Amino acid sequence: MVLRVGFRYKFLNTVNQPIIPSVNYHLWKPCNMRCKFCYATFHDYEKGFLPKGHLPKEASIKLIKAMAENGAIRKITFAGGEPTLCPWLPELVAHAKSLGLTTMLISNGTRLSDEYLDLLKGNMDWIGLSIDSLSRGSNMKSGRCANGFVPEEQTYRALVERIQAKGFRLKINTVVTQINKDEVMASFINWAAPERWKIMQVLPVEGQNDDDIDRLMVNEVEFREFVCRNTRTENRIKVIPESNNCITGSYLMIDPAGHFFDDTKGCYTYSSPILEVGLEEALGQITFDAEKFSARGGMYDW
């Protein structure tokens, strides 16, 4: 069932619980990596939503408050670009936590020093690491590198240890492309022991990753083979495979300029600014598939 959500009677179920309690807030357009498959480059911002491509700090705080009011949203995931480049991210996380939200960060990990993790400690519940390959060569080919720094297995092992030592819950996200489709990460995943490992088929989105996507795409068979090869994991690790069909339309997303957006047409469709028209009207302008959200494991013990 595809829900075009926007009005409260559609947004809540019969027991007054939110049917879409989780939102991904892509609060920051810039990134210090250049992943060629990235579906959140917001290149279409050249049309000009905001001069810098993101909301000011106070507006972002108001947006989070609007999402949390009346229990509309229970979990917020801060994404990007690279969200740790946002100077006021720790303040936004603290604000979200003060409103009772479960908080998650999706990061490439380059800025997650002990000092930065200490800024988040107590307010950030989950840290999700984007780890597509343990190979230096593969990461170079995909653009998963920053200013000459190319991560490899030891880089990620040190990062995982640092995150877990600080007491954060761990999630790992992996995007499967032609570059890494034959790799085996199961041993590393078993060692890292994230609570969740999300394996995603690289997703083409017009206006986001047009330049390289044709040579990076994997078909359904190649994607399933990667999943089968890599799911010899411990029972305590929840593995969540997401094909293109699973992904499309199943995420509630906010862009850096404060619009809801969806990917159901192969490109991004944006709502009016949430802070200008209100949560309900903006929700009514995008499409969200509640059944897909549930089927891909969007509801869990967070």
PDB file of N, CA, C and O in Angstrom, residues 95-155:
ATOM      1  N   HIS A  95      19.486  18.500  21.389  1.00  0.00           N
ATOM      2  CA  HIS A  95      18.111  18.994  21.351  1.00  0.00           C
ATOM      3  C   HIS A  95      17.142  17.860  21.048  1.00  0.00           C
ATOM      4  O   HIS A  95      16.100  17.730  21.698  1.00  0.00           O
ATOM      5  N   ALA A  96      17.486  17.040  20.062  1.00  0.00           N
ATOM      6  CA  ALA A  96      16.621  15.904  19.712  1.00  0.00           C
ATOM      7  C   ALA A  96      16.463  14.963  20.900  1.00  0.00           C
ATOM      8  O   ALA A  96      15.357  14.471  21.178  1.00  0.00           O
ATOM      9  N   LYS A  97      17.547  14.717  21.600  1.00  0.00           N
ATOM     10  CA  LYS A  97      17.484  13.812  22.755  1.00  0.00           C
ATOM     11  C   LYS A  97      16.627  14.411  23.867  1.00  0.00           C
ATOM     12  O   LYS A  97      15.868  13.695  24.534  1.00  0.00           O
ATOM     13  N   SER A  98      16.714  15.723  24.054  1.00  0.00           N
ATOM     14  CA  SER A  98      15.919  16.376  25.099  1.00  0.00           C
ATOM     15  C   SER A  98      14.427  16.284  24.807  1.00  0.00           C
ATOM     16  O   SER A  98      13.603  16.396  25.726  1.00  0.00           O
ATOM     17  N   LEU A  99      14.080  16.080  23.533  1.00  0.00           N
ATOM     18  CA  LEU A  99      12.681  15.941  23.130  1.00  0.00           C
ATOM     19  C   LEU A  99      12.211  14.489  23.181  1.00  0.00           C
ATOM     20  O   LEU A  99      11.088  14.181  22.802  1.00  0.00           O
ATOM     21  N   GLY A 100      13.090  13.603  23.631  1.00  0.00           N
ATOM     22  CA  GLY A 100      12.720  12.205  23.801  1.00  0.00           C
ATOM     23  C   GLY A 100      12.931  11.331  22.586  1.00  0.00           C
ATOM     24  O   GLY A 100      12.468  10.186  22.562  1.00  0.00           O
ATOM     25  N   LEU A 101      13.650  11.830  21.577  1.00  0.00           N
ATOM     26  CA  LEU A 101      13.870  11.059  20.363  1.00  0.00           C
ATOM     27  C   LEU A 101      15.056  10.111  20.512  1.00  0.00           C
ATOM     28  O   LEU A 101      16.045  10.435  21.181  1.00  0.00           O
ATOM     29  N   THR A 102      14.953   8.950  19.891  1.00  0.00           N
ATOM     30  CA  THR A 102      16.123   8.098  19.704  1.00  0.00           C
ATOM     31  C   THR A 102      16.954   8.718  18.591  1.00  0.00           C
ATOM     32  O   THR A 102      16.429   9.147  17.562  1.00  0.00           O
ATOM     33  N   THR A 103      18.268   8.780  18.794  1.00  0.00           N
ATOM     34  CA  THR A 103      19.143   9.493  17.863  1.00  0.00           C
ATOM     35  C   THR A 103      20.144   8.548  17.220  1.00  0.00           C
ATOM     36  O   THR A 103      20.682   7.648  17.874  1.00  0.00           O
ATOM     37  N   MET A 104      20.377   8.766  15.933  1.00  0.00           N
ATOM     38  CA  MET A 104      21.337   7.963  15.180  1.00  0.00           C
ATOM     39  C   MET A 104      22.136   8.871  14.259  1.00  0.00           C
ATOM     40  O   MET A 104      21.623   9.872  13.751  1.00  0.00           O
ATOM     41  N   LEU A 105      23.386   8.511  14.037  1.00  0.00           N
ATOM     42  CA  LEU A 105      24.262   9.219  13.112  1.00  0.00           C
ATOM     43  C   LEU A 105      24.729   8.249  12.036  1.00  0.00           C
ATOM     44  O   LEU A 105      25.124   7.120  12.347  1.00  0.00           O
ATOM     45  N   ILE A 106      24.664   8.661  10.758  1.00  0.00           N
ATOM     46  CA  ILE A 106      25.265   7.902   9.669  1.00  0.00           C
ATOM     47  C   ILE A 106      26.470   8.686   9.186  1.00  0.00           C
ATOM     48  O   ILE A 106      26.341   9.825   8.726  1.00  0.00           O
ATOM     49  N   SER A 107      27.667   8.093   9.278  1.00  0.00           N
ATOM     50  CA  SER A 107      28.897   8.828   9.026  1.00  0.00           C
ATOM     51  C   SER A 107      29.916   7.960   8.297  1.00  0.00           C
ATOM     52  O   SER A 107      29.914   6.733   8.432  1.00  0.00           O
ATOM     53  N   ASN A 108      30.799   8.613   7.548  1.00  0.00           N
ATOM     54  CA  ASN A 108      31.921   7.883   6.944  1.00  0.00           C
ATOM     55  C   ASN A 108      33.034   7.640   7.950  1.00  0.00           C
ATOM     56  O   ASN A 108      33.997   6.928   7.661  1.00  0.00           O
ATOM     57  N   GLY A 109      32.930   8.249   9.126  1.00  0.00           N
ATOM     58  CA  GLY A 109      33.837   7.953  10.233  1.00  0.00           C
ATOM     59  C   GLY A 109      35.108   8.755  10.292  1.00  0.00           C
ATOM     60  O   GLY A 109      35.848   8.667  11.274  1.00  0.00           O
ATOM     61  N   THR A 110      35.377   9.584   9.290  1.00  0.00           N
ATOM     62  CA  THR A 110      36.666  10.262   9.229  1.00  0.00           C
ATOM     63  C   THR A 110      36.866  11.263  10.359  1.00  0.00           C
ATOM     64  O   THR A 110      38.010  11.574  10.716  1.00  0.00           O
ATOM     65  N   ARG A 111      35.799  11.768  10.922  1.00  0.00           N
ATOM     66  CA  ARG A 111      35.915  12.807  11.956  1.00  0.00           C
ATOM     67  C   ARG A 111      35.531  12.306  13.351  1.00  0.00           C
ATOM     68  O   ARG A 111      35.438  13.089  14.291  1.00  0.00           O
ATOM     69  N   LEU A 112      35.352  10.978  13.464  1.00  0.00           N
ATOM     70  CA  LEU A 112      34.902  10.420  14.740  1.00  0.00           C
ATOM     71  C   LEU A 112      36.090  10.106  15.652  1.00  0.00           C
ATOM     72  O   LEU A 112      36.370   8.964  15.995  1.00  0.00           O
ATOM     73  N   SER A 113      36.765  11.158  16.068  1.00  0.00           N
ATOM     74  CA  SER A 113      37.858  11.030  17.033  1.00  0.00           C
ATOM     75  C   SER A 113      37.284  10.798  18.426  1.00  0.00           C
ATOM     76  O   SER A 113      36.074  10.944  18.658  1.00  0.00           O
ATOM     77  N   ASP A 114      38.140  10.446  19.367  1.00  0.00           N
ATOM     78  CA  ASP A 114      37.686  10.306  20.755  1.00  0.00           C
ATOM     79  C   ASP A 114      37.046  11.599  21.236  1.00  0.00           C
ATOM     80  O   ASP A 114      36.019  11.582  21.928  1.00  0.00           O
ATOM     81  N   GLU A 115      37.655  12.721  20.871  1.00  0.00           N
ATOM     82  CA  GLU A 115      37.160  14.020  21.326  1.00  0.00           C
ATOM     83  C   GLU A 115      35.770  14.298  20.751  1.00  0.00           C
ATOM     84  O   GLU A 115      34.884  14.797  21.459  1.00  0.00           O
ATOM     85  N   TYR A 116      35.579  13.975  19.477  1.00  0.00           N
ATOM     86  CA  TYR A 116      34.272  14.240  18.867  1.00  0.00           C
ATOM     87  C   TYR A 116      33.212  13.299  19.442  1.00  0.00           C
ATOM     88  O   TYR A 116      32.085  13.717  19.717  1.00  0.00           O
ATOM     89  N   LEU A 117      33.568  12.052  19.637  1.00  0.00           N
ATOM     90  CA  LEU A 117      32.625  11.107  20.226  1.00  0.00           C
ATOM     91  C   LEU A 117      32.207  11.544  21.623  1.00  0.00           C
ATOM     92  O   LEU A 117      31.053  11.350  22.024  1.00  0.00           O
ATOM     93  N   ASP A 118      33.131  12.155  22.356  1.00  0.00           N
ATOM     94  CA  ASP A 118      32.790  12.652  23.684  1.00  0.00           C
ATOM     95  C   ASP A 118      31.743  13.763  23.618  1.00  0.00           C
ATOM     96  O   ASP A 118      30.927  13.912  24.537  1.00  0.00           O
ATOM     97  N   LEU A 119      31.760  14.549  22.532  1.00  0.00           N
ATOM     98  CA  LEU A 119      30.755  15.598  22.352  1.00  0.00           C
ATOM     99  C   LEU A 119      29.355  15.011  22.158  1.00  0.00           C
ATOM    100  O   LEU A 119      28.359  15.637  22.502  1.00  0.00           O
ATOM    101  N   LEU A 120      29.306  13.807  21.593  1.00  0.00           N
ATOM    102  CA  LEU A 120      28.025  13.164  21.306  1.00  0.00           C
ATOM    103  C   LEU A 120      27.547  12.254  22.428  1.00  0.00           C
ATOM    104  O   LEU A 120      26.354  11.940  22.513  1.00  0.00           O
ATOM    105  N   LYS A 121      28.459  11.832  23.270  1.00  0.00           N
ATOM    106  CA  LYS A 121      28.146  10.840  24.286  1.00  0.00           C
ATOM    107  C   LYS A 121      27.045  11.341  25.212  1.00  0.00           C
ATOM    108  O   LYS A 121      27.051  12.488  25.666  1.00  0.00           O
ATOM    109  N   GLY A 122      26.085  10.457  25.483  1.00  0.00           N
ATOM    110  CA  GLY A 122      24.963  10.802  26.340  1.00  0.00           C
ATOM    111  C   GLY A 122      23.747  11.281  25.583  1.00  0.00           C
ATOM    112  O   GLY A 122      22.633  11.263  26.121  1.00  0.00           O
ATOM    113  N   ASN A 123      23.953  11.717  24.331  1.00  0.00           N
ATOM    114  CA  ASN A 123      22.843  12.205  23.510  1.00  0.00           C
ATOM    115  C   ASN A 123      22.649  11.400  22.238  1.00  0.00           C
ATOM    116  O   ASN A 123      21.536  11.322  21.719  1.00  0.00           O
ATOM    117  N   MET A 124      23.721  10.812  21.725  1.00  0.00           N
ATOM    118  CA  MET A 124      23.627   9.988  20.521  1.00  0.00           C
ATOM    119  C   MET A 124      23.501   8.522  20.931  1.00  0.00           C
ATOM    120  O   MET A 124      24.353   7.992  21.646  1.00  0.00           O
ATOM    121  N   ASP A 125      22.450   7.864  20.479  1.00  0.00           N
ATOM    122  CA  ASP A 125      22.233   6.467  20.835  1.00  0.00           C
ATOM    123  C   ASP A 125      22.983   5.520  19.905  1.00  0.00           C
ATOM    124  O   ASP A 125      23.628   4.581  20.365  1.00  0.00           O
ATOM    125  N   TRP A 126      22.866   5.762  18.600  1.00  0.00           N
ATOM    126  CA  TRP A 126      23.431   4.869  17.595  1.00  0.00           C
ATOM    127  C   TRP A 126      24.443   5.611  16.729  1.00  0.00           C
ATOM    128  O   TRP A 126      24.240   6.784  16.398  1.00  0.00           O
ATOM    129  N   ILE A 127      25.488   4.900  16.327  1.00  0.00           N
ATOM    130  CA  ILE A 127      26.362   5.390  15.262  1.00  0.00           C
ATOM    131  C   ILE A 127      26.375   4.351  14.157  1.00  0.00           C
ATOM    132  O   ILE A 127      26.670   3.174  14.383  1.00  0.00           O
ATOM    133  N   GLY A 128      26.005   4.807  12.959  1.00  0.00           N
ATOM    134  CA  GLY A 128      26.038   3.953  11.781  1.00  0.00           C
ATOM    135  C   GLY A 128      27.233   4.310  10.926  1.00  0.00           C
ATOM    136  O   GLY A 128      27.400   5.474  10.537  1.00  0.00           O
ATOM    137  N   LEU A 129      28.081   3.334  10.650  1.00  0.00           N
ATOM    138  CA  LEU A 129      29.265   3.553   9.826  1.00  0.00           C
ATOM    139  C   LEU A 129      29.011   3.094   8.405  1.00  0.00           C
ATOM    140  O   LEU A 129      28.500   1.991   8.180  1.00  0.00           O
ATOM    141  N   SER A 130      29.374   3.914   7.441  1.00  0.00           N
ATOM    142  CA  SER A 130      29.309   3.543   6.028  1.00  0.00           C
ATOM    143  C   SER A 130      30.609   2.834   5.669  1.00  0.00           C
ATOM    144  O   SER A 130      31.658   3.461   5.555  1.00  0.00           O
ATOM    145  N   ILE A 131      30.539   1.506   5.532  1.00  0.00           N
ATOM    146  CA  ILE A 131      31.712   0.695   5.205  1.00  0.00           C
ATOM    147  C   ILE A 131      31.349  -0.183   4.010  1.00  0.00           C
ATOM    148  O   ILE A 131      30.614  -1.161   4.152  1.00  0.00           O
ATOM    149  N   ASP A 132      31.850   0.161   2.847  1.00  0.00           N
ATOM    150  CA  ASP A 132      31.520  -0.574   1.629  1.00  0.00           C
ATOM    151  C   ASP A 132      32.556  -1.629   1.289  1.00  0.00           C
ATOM    152  O   ASP A 132      32.249  -2.614   0.621  1.00  0.00           O
ATOM    153  N   SER A 133      33.787  -1.413   1.727  1.00  0.00           N
ATOM    154  CA  SER A 133      34.871  -2.339   1.408  1.00  0.00           C
ATOM    155  C   SER A 133      35.962  -2.216   2.458  1.00  0.00           C
ATOM    156  O   SER A 133      36.158  -1.146   3.047  1.00  0.00           O
ATOM    157  N   LEU A 134      36.674  -3.318   2.667  1.00  0.00           N
ATOM    158  CA  LEU A 134      37.841  -3.314   3.547  1.00  0.00           C
ATOM    159  C   LEU A 134      39.123  -3.162   2.750  1.00  0.00           C
ATOM    160  O   LEU A 134      40.217  -3.151   3.308  1.00  0.00           O
ATOM    161  N   SER A 135      38.982  -3.020   1.440  1.00  0.00           N
ATOM    162  CA  SER A 135      40.113  -2.930   0.524  1.00  0.00           C
ATOM    163  C   SER A 135      40.426  -1.478   0.202  1.00  0.00           C
ATOM    164  O   SER A 135      39.556  -0.722  -0.240  1.00  0.00           O
ATOM    165  N   ARG A 136      41.673  -1.117   0.377  1.00  0.00           N
ATOM    166  CA  ARG A 136      42.122   0.234   0.043  1.00  0.00           C
ATOM    167  C   ARG A 136      41.885   0.530  -1.441  1.00  0.00           C
ATOM    168  O   ARG A 136      41.413   1.603  -1.816  1.00  0.00           O
ATOM    169  N   GLY A 137      42.184  -0.460  -2.283  1.00  0.00           N
ATOM    170  CA  GLY A 137      42.017  -0.275  -3.721  1.00  0.00           C
ATOM    171  C   GLY A 137      40.567  -0.052  -4.108  1.00  0.00           C
ATOM    172  O   GLY A 137      40.250   0.821  -4.928  1.00  0.00           O
ATOM    173  N   SER A 138      39.665  -0.838  -3.540  1.00  0.00           N
ATOM    174  CA  SER A 138      38.243  -0.682  -3.846  1.00  0.00           C
ATOM    175  C   SER A 138      37.720   0.670  -3.379  1.00  0.00           C
ATOM    176  O   SER A 138      36.925   1.324  -4.073  1.00  0.00           O
ATOM    177  N   ASN A 139      38.159   1.101  -2.211  1.00  0.00           N
ATOM    178  CA  ASN A 139      37.709   2.393  -1.702  1.00  0.00           C
ATOM    179  C   ASN A 139      38.225   3.542  -2.563  1.00  0.00           C
ATOM    180  O   ASN A 139      37.522   4.542  -2.765  1.00  0.00           O
ATOM    181  N   MET A 140      39.429   3.409  -3.090  1.00  0.00           N
ATOM    182  CA  MET A 140      39.940   4.423  -4.000  1.00  0.00           C
ATOM    183  C   MET A 140      39.099   4.481  -5.271  1.00  0.00           C
ATOM    184  O   MET A 140      38.741   5.553  -5.762  1.00  0.00           O
ATOM    185  N   LYS A 141      38.764   3.320  -5.829  1.00  0.00           N
ATOM    186  CA  LYS A 141      37.985   3.269  -7.071  1.00  0.00           C
ATOM    187  C   LYS A 141      36.588   3.863  -6.888  1.00  0.00           C
ATOM    188  O   LYS A 141      36.057   4.509  -7.790  1.00  0.00           O
ATOM    189  N   SER A 142      35.998   3.628  -5.737  1.00  0.00           N
ATOM    190  CA  SER A 142      34.624   4.087  -5.517  1.00  0.00           C
ATOM    191  C   SER A 142      34.542   5.540  -5.082  1.00  0.00           C
ATOM    192  O   SER A 142      33.457   6.129  -5.090  1.00  0.00           O
ATOM    193  N   GLY A 143      35.675   6.123  -4.687  1.00  0.00           N
ATOM    194  CA  GLY A 143      35.670   7.490  -4.176  1.00  0.00           C
ATOM    195  C   GLY A 143      35.468   7.569  -2.682  1.00  0.00           C
ATOM    196  O   GLY A 143      35.311   8.657  -2.121  1.00  0.00           O
ATOM    197  N   ARG A 144      35.496   6.413  -2.011  1.00  0.00           N
ATOM    198  CA  ARG A 144      35.363   6.365  -0.550  1.00  0.00           C
ATOM    199  C   ARG A 144      36.719   6.740   0.070  1.00  0.00           C
ATOM    200  O   ARG A 144      37.422   5.939   0.677  1.00  0.00           O
ATOM    201  N   CYS A 145      37.123   7.995  -0.118  1.00  0.00           N
ATOM    202  CA  CYS A 145      38.398   8.493   0.392  1.00  0.00           C
ATOM    203  C   CYS A 145      38.270  10.005   0.577  1.00  0.00           C
ATOM    204  O   CYS A 145      37.385  10.641   0.002  1.00  0.00           O
ATOM    205  N   ALA A 146      39.160  10.567   1.390  1.00  0.00           N
ATOM    206  CA  ALA A 146      39.053  11.986   1.742  1.00  0.00           C
ATOM    207  C   ALA A 146      40.420  12.628   1.823  1.00  0.00           C
ATOM    208  O   ALA A 146      41.235  12.246   2.665  1.00  0.00           O
ATOM    209  N   ASN A 147      40.670  13.581   0.924  1.00  0.00           N
ATOM    210  CA  ASN A 147      41.911  14.357   0.959  1.00  0.00           C
ATOM    211  C   ASN A 147      43.156  13.475   1.034  1.00  0.00           C
ATOM    212  O   ASN A 147      44.065  13.710   1.826  1.00  0.00           O
ATOM    213  N   GLY A 148      43.188  12.433   0.199  1.00  0.00           N
ATOM    214  CA  GLY A 148      44.331  11.535   0.163  1.00  0.00           C
ATOM    215  C   GLY A 148      44.267  10.416   1.173  1.00  0.00           C
ATOM    216  O   GLY A 148      45.078   9.486   1.127  1.00  0.00           O
ATOM    217  N   PHE A 149      43.322  10.463   2.119  1.00  0.00           N
ATOM    218  CA  PHE A 149      43.163   9.394   3.105  1.00  0.00           C
ATOM    219  C   PHE A 149      42.214   8.340   2.546  1.00  0.00           C
ATOM    220  O   PHE A 149      41.091   8.643   2.149  1.00  0.00           O
ATOM    221  N   VAL A 150      42.702   7.092   2.524  1.00  0.00           N
ATOM    222  CA  VAL A 150      41.902   5.986   2.001  1.00  0.00           C
ATOM    223  C   VAL A 150      41.743   4.955   3.112  1.00  0.00           C
ATOM    224  O   VAL A 150      42.719   4.361   3.564  1.00  0.00           O
ATOM    225  N   PRO A 151      40.523   4.703   3.582  1.00  0.00           N
ATOM    226  CA  PRO A 151      40.327   3.735   4.669  1.00  0.00           C
ATOM    227  C   PRO A 151      40.556   2.303   4.206  1.00  0.00           C
ATOM    228  O   PRO A 151      40.363   1.963   3.039  1.00  0.00           O
ATOM    229  N   GLU A 152      40.984   1.462   5.130  1.00  0.00           N
ATOM    230  CA  GLU A 152      41.145   0.030   4.891  1.00  0.00           C
ATOM    231  C   GLU A 152      40.704  -0.698   6.157  1.00  0.00           C
ATOM    232  O   GLU A 152      40.198  -0.077   7.095  1.00  0.00           O
ATOM    233  N   GLU A 153      40.903  -2.013   6.185  1.00  0.00           N
ATOM    234  CA  GLU A 153      40.342  -2.785   7.295  1.00  0.00           C
ATOM    235  C   GLU A 153      40.823  -2.300   8.655  1.00  0.00           C
ATOM    236  O   GLU A 153      40.025  -2.166   9.592  1.00  0.00           O
ATOM    237  N   GLN A 154      42.111  -2.034   8.793  1.00  0.00           N
ATOM    238  CA  GLN A 154      42.623  -1.619  10.092  1.00  0.00           C
ATOM    239  C   GLN A 154      42.032  -0.280  10.525  1.00  0.00           C
ATOM    240  O   GLN A 154      41.793  -0.038  11.719  1.00  0.00           O
ATOM    241  N   THR A 155      41.780   0.585   9.554  1.00  0.00           N
ATOM    242  CA  THR A 155      41.137   1.864   9.850  1.00  0.00           C
ATOM    243  C   THR A 155      39.784   1.624  10.511  1.00  0.00           C
ATOM    244  O   THR A 155      39.453   2.236  11.534  1.00  0.00           O
TER     245      THR A 155
END
